[in-house]
Coordinates of C-alpha atoms in Angstrom, one line a residue:
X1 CA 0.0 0.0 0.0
X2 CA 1.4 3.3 -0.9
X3 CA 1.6 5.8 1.4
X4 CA 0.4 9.6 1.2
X5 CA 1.5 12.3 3.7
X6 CA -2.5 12.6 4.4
X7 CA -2.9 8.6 4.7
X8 CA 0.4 8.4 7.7
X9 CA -1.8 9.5 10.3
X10 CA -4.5 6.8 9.9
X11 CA -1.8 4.1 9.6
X12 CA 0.1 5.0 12.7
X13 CA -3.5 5.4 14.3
X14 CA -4.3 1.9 13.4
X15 CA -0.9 0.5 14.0
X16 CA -1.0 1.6 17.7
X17 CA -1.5 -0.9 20.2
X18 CA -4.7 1.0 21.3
X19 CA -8.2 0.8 22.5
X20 CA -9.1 2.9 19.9
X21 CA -7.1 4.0 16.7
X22 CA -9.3 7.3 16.6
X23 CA -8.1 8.2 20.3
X24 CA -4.3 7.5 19.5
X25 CA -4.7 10.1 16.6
X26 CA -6.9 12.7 18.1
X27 CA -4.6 12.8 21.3
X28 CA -1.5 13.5 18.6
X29 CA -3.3 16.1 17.2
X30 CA -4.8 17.9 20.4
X31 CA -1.2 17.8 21.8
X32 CA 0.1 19.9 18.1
X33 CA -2.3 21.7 18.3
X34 CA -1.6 23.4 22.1
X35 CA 2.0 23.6 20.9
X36 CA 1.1 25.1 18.0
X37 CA -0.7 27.9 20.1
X38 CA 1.8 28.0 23.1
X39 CA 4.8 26.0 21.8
X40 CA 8.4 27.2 21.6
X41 CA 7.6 28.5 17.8
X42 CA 5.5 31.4 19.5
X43 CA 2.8 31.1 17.1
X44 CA 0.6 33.1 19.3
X45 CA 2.8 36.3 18.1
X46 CA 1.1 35.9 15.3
X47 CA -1.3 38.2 13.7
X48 CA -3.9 35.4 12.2
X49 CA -3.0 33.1 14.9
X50 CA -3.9 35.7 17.8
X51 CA -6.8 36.9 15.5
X52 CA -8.5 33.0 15.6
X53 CA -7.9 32.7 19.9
X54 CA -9.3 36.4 20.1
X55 CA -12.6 34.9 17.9
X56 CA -13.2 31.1 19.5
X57 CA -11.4 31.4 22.9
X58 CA -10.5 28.1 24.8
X59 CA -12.9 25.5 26.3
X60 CA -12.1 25.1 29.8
X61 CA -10.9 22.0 28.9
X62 CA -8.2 23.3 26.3
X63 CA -7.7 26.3 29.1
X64 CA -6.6 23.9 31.7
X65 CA -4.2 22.0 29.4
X66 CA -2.9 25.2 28.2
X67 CA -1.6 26.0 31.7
X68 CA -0.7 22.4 32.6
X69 CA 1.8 23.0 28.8
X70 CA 4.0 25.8 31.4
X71 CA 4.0 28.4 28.7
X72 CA 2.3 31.1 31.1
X73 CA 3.2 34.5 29.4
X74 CA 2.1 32.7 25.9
X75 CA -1.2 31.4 27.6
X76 CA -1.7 35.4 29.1
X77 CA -0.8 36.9 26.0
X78 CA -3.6 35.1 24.3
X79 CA -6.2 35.7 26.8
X80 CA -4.8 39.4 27.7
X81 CA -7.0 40.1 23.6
X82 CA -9.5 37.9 24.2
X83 CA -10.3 39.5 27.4
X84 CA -10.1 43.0 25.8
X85 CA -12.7 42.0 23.2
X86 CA -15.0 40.4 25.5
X87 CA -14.7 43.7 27.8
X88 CA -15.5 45.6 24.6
X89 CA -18.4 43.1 24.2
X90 CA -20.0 43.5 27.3
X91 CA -19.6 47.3 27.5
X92 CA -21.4 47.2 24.6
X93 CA -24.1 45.0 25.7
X94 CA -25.2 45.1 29.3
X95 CA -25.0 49.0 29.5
X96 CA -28.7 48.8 28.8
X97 CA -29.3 45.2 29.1
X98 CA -33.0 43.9 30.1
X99 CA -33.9 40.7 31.0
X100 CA -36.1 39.4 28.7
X101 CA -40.0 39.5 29.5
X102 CA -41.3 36.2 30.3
X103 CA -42.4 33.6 27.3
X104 CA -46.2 33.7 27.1
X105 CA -47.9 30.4 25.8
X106 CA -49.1 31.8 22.6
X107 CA -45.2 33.5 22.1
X108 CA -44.0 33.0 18.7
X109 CA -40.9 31.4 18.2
X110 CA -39.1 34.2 15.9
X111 CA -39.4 36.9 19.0
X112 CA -38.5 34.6 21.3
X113 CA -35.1 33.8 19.7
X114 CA -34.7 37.7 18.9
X115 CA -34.8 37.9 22.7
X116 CA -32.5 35.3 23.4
X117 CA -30.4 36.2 20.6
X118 CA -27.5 37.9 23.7
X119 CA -27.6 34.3 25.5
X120 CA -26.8 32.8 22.6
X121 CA -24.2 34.6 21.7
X122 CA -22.8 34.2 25.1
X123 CA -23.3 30.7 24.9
X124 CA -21.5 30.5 21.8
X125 CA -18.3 32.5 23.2
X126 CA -18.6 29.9 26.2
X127 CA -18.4 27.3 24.2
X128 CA -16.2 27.9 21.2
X129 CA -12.2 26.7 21.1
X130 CA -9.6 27.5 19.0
X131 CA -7.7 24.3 19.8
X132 CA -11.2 22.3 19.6
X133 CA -11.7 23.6 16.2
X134 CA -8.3 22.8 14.8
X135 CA -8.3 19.2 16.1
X136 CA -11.9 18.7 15.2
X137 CA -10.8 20.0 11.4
X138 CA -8.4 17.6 11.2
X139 CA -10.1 14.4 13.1
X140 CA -12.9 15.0 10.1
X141 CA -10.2 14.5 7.3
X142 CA -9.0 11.1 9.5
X143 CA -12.3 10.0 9.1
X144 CA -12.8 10.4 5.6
X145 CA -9.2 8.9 4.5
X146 CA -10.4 5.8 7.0
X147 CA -13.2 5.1 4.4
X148 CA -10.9 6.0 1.7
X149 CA -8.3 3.5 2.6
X150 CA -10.7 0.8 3.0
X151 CA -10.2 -0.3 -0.4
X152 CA -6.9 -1.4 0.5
X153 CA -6.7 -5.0 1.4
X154 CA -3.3 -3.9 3.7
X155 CA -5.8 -1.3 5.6
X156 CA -8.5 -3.5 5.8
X157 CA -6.1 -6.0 7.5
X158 CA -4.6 -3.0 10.2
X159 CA -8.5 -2.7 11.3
X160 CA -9.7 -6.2 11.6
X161 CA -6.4 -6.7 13.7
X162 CA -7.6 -3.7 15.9
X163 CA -9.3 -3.0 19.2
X164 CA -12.0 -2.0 17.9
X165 CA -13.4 1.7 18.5
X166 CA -14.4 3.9 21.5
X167 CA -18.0 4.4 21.6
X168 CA -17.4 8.4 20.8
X169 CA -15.5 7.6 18.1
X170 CA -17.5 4.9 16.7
X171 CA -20.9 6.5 16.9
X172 CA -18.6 9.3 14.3
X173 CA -17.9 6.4 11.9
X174 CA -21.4 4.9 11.6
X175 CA -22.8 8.8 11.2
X176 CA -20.7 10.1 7.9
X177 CA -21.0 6.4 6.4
X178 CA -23.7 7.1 4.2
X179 CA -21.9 9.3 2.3
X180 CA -18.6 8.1 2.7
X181 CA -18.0 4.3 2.9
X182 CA -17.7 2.8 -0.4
X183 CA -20.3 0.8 -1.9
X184 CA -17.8 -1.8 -2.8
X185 CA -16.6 -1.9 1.2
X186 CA -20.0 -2.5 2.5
X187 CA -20.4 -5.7 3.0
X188 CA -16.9 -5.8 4.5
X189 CA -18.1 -3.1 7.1
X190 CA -21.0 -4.5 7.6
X191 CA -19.9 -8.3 8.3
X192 CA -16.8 -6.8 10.0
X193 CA -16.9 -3.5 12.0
X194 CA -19.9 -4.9 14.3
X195 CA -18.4 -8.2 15.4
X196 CA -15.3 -6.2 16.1
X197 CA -17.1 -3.2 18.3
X198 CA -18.9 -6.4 20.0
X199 CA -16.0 -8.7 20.8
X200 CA -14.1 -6.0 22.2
X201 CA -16.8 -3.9 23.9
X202 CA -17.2 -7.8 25.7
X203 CA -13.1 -7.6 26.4
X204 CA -12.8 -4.7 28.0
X205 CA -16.0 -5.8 30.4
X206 CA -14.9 -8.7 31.1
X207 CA -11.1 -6.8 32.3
X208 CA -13.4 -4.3 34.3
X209 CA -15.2 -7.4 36.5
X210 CA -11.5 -8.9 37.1
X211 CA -10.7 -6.2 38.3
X212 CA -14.0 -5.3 40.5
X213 CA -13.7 -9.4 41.9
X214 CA -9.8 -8.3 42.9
X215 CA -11.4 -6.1 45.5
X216 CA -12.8 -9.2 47.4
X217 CA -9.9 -10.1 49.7
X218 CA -10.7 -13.8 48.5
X219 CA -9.2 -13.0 45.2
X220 CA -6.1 -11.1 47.0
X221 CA -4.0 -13.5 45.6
X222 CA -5.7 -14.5 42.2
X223 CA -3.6 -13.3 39.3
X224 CA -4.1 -9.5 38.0
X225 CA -4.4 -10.9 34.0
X226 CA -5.5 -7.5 31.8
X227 CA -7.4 -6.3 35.0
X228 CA -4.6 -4.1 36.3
X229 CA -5.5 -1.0 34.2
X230 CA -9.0 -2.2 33.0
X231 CA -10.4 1.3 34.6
X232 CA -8.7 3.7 32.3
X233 CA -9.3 1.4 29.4
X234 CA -13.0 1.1 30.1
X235 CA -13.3 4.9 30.3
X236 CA -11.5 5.4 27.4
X237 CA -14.1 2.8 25.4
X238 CA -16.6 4.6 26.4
X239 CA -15.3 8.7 25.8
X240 CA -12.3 8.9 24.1
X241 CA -10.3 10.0 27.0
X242 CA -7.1 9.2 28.5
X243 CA -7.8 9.3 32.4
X244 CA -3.9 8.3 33.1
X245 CA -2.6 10.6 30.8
X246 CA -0.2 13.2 32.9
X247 CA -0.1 16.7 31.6
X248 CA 0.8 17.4 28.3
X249 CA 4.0 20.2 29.5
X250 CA 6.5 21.8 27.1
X251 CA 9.4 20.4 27.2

């Protein structure tokens, strides 16, 4: 199978030892993407680069890693514009603000959103990330060269010999396949990608009662197996996350 600079990142997604190739890829690209905002490159001197944190902000997810990265004067640059834009914002807007009169039953929808239409924006700054949006840009593209590279037998192989997906991830794949899984690959999906969310969905329970029955003092001296870390695992199966992880610091 010949390989394209877009197609690496699937390949060395599936070609982790992981509970979910989708995981091992979006954690790559989440950790690029804080140093690409607070890395040693100073990106965040940047006049587009500045101009896209002052717009989406940070999730307080994102936030917290970006301190945990140990880049403080990068992480306060970014927010010292943000914060002067939101200030601007909300001199602008609450000088005369109102809270809305209350819905009556016969409201119509059109004014009621034109009265919320302040909450919603705040809702929106809330909840917008620039590092969200850059990892989210790039885990769609992973998606799409997955179904791409299904008509490779080599690829097809790499998944069959997989984990399997977390549930986050696979609830992703099922939703664009309509328009993007092959017609030619179908039956292959369908006759493979199941049986292989079912057998390992079983795996990982199965490690997660091992390790609830090592907790009876009976079993004190039964043999761990692949009980030991079944937690982490399990949540990972489920969300997509890496509960061990440590923090992500700039090295």
């Amino acid at each position: 199978m010949k390989e394209k600079i877009y197609t690496i990142p699937v390949n060395e997604g599936f070609e982790a030892v992981d509970e979910c190739p989708f995981c091992a890829m979006e954690r790559q690209e989440e950790q690029r993407a804080i140093r690409y905002y607070a890395g040693p490159g100073a990106s965040y001197m940047e006049p587009d680069v500045r101009a896209s944190t002052d717009r989406a902000g940070f999730c307080g997810c994102h936030m917290k890693k970006l301190y945990d990265y140990g880049n403080a004067l990068g992480a306060a640059l970014m927010l010292q514009t943000y914060y002067a834009g939101l200030l601007e914002e909300l001199q602008a807007e609450l000088s005369d603000y109102e809270i809305p009169a209350k819905k009556g039953l016969f409201s119509r929808k059109k004014e009621s959103s034109a009265e919320d239409s302040y909450v919603n924006r705040l809702r929106s700054r809330v909840s917008s990330c620039a590092i969200c949006e850059k990892v989210d840009y790039n885990m769609d593209r992973y998606f799409e060269t997955f179904y791409y590279l299904l008509k490779e037998p080599e690829f097809r192989q790499k998944v069959e010999a997989s984990k399997g997906f977390c549930l986050r991830h696979f609830t992703k794949l099922l939703e664009i396949a309509p328009e993007h899984l092959p017609e030619k690959q179908q039956p292959w999906f369908q006759k493979t990608v199941p049986p292989l969310m079912l057998e390992n969905i079983a795996r990982v329970k199965k490690d997660l009662d091992g390790l609830v029955e090592k907790y009876d003092y009976r079993n004190a001296s039964r043999p761990w197996g692949n009980s030991k870390d079944a937690l982490p695992r399990a949540m990972q199966k489920l969300q997509g996350i890496y509960p061990a992880d440590g923090p992500y610091k700039n090295e």
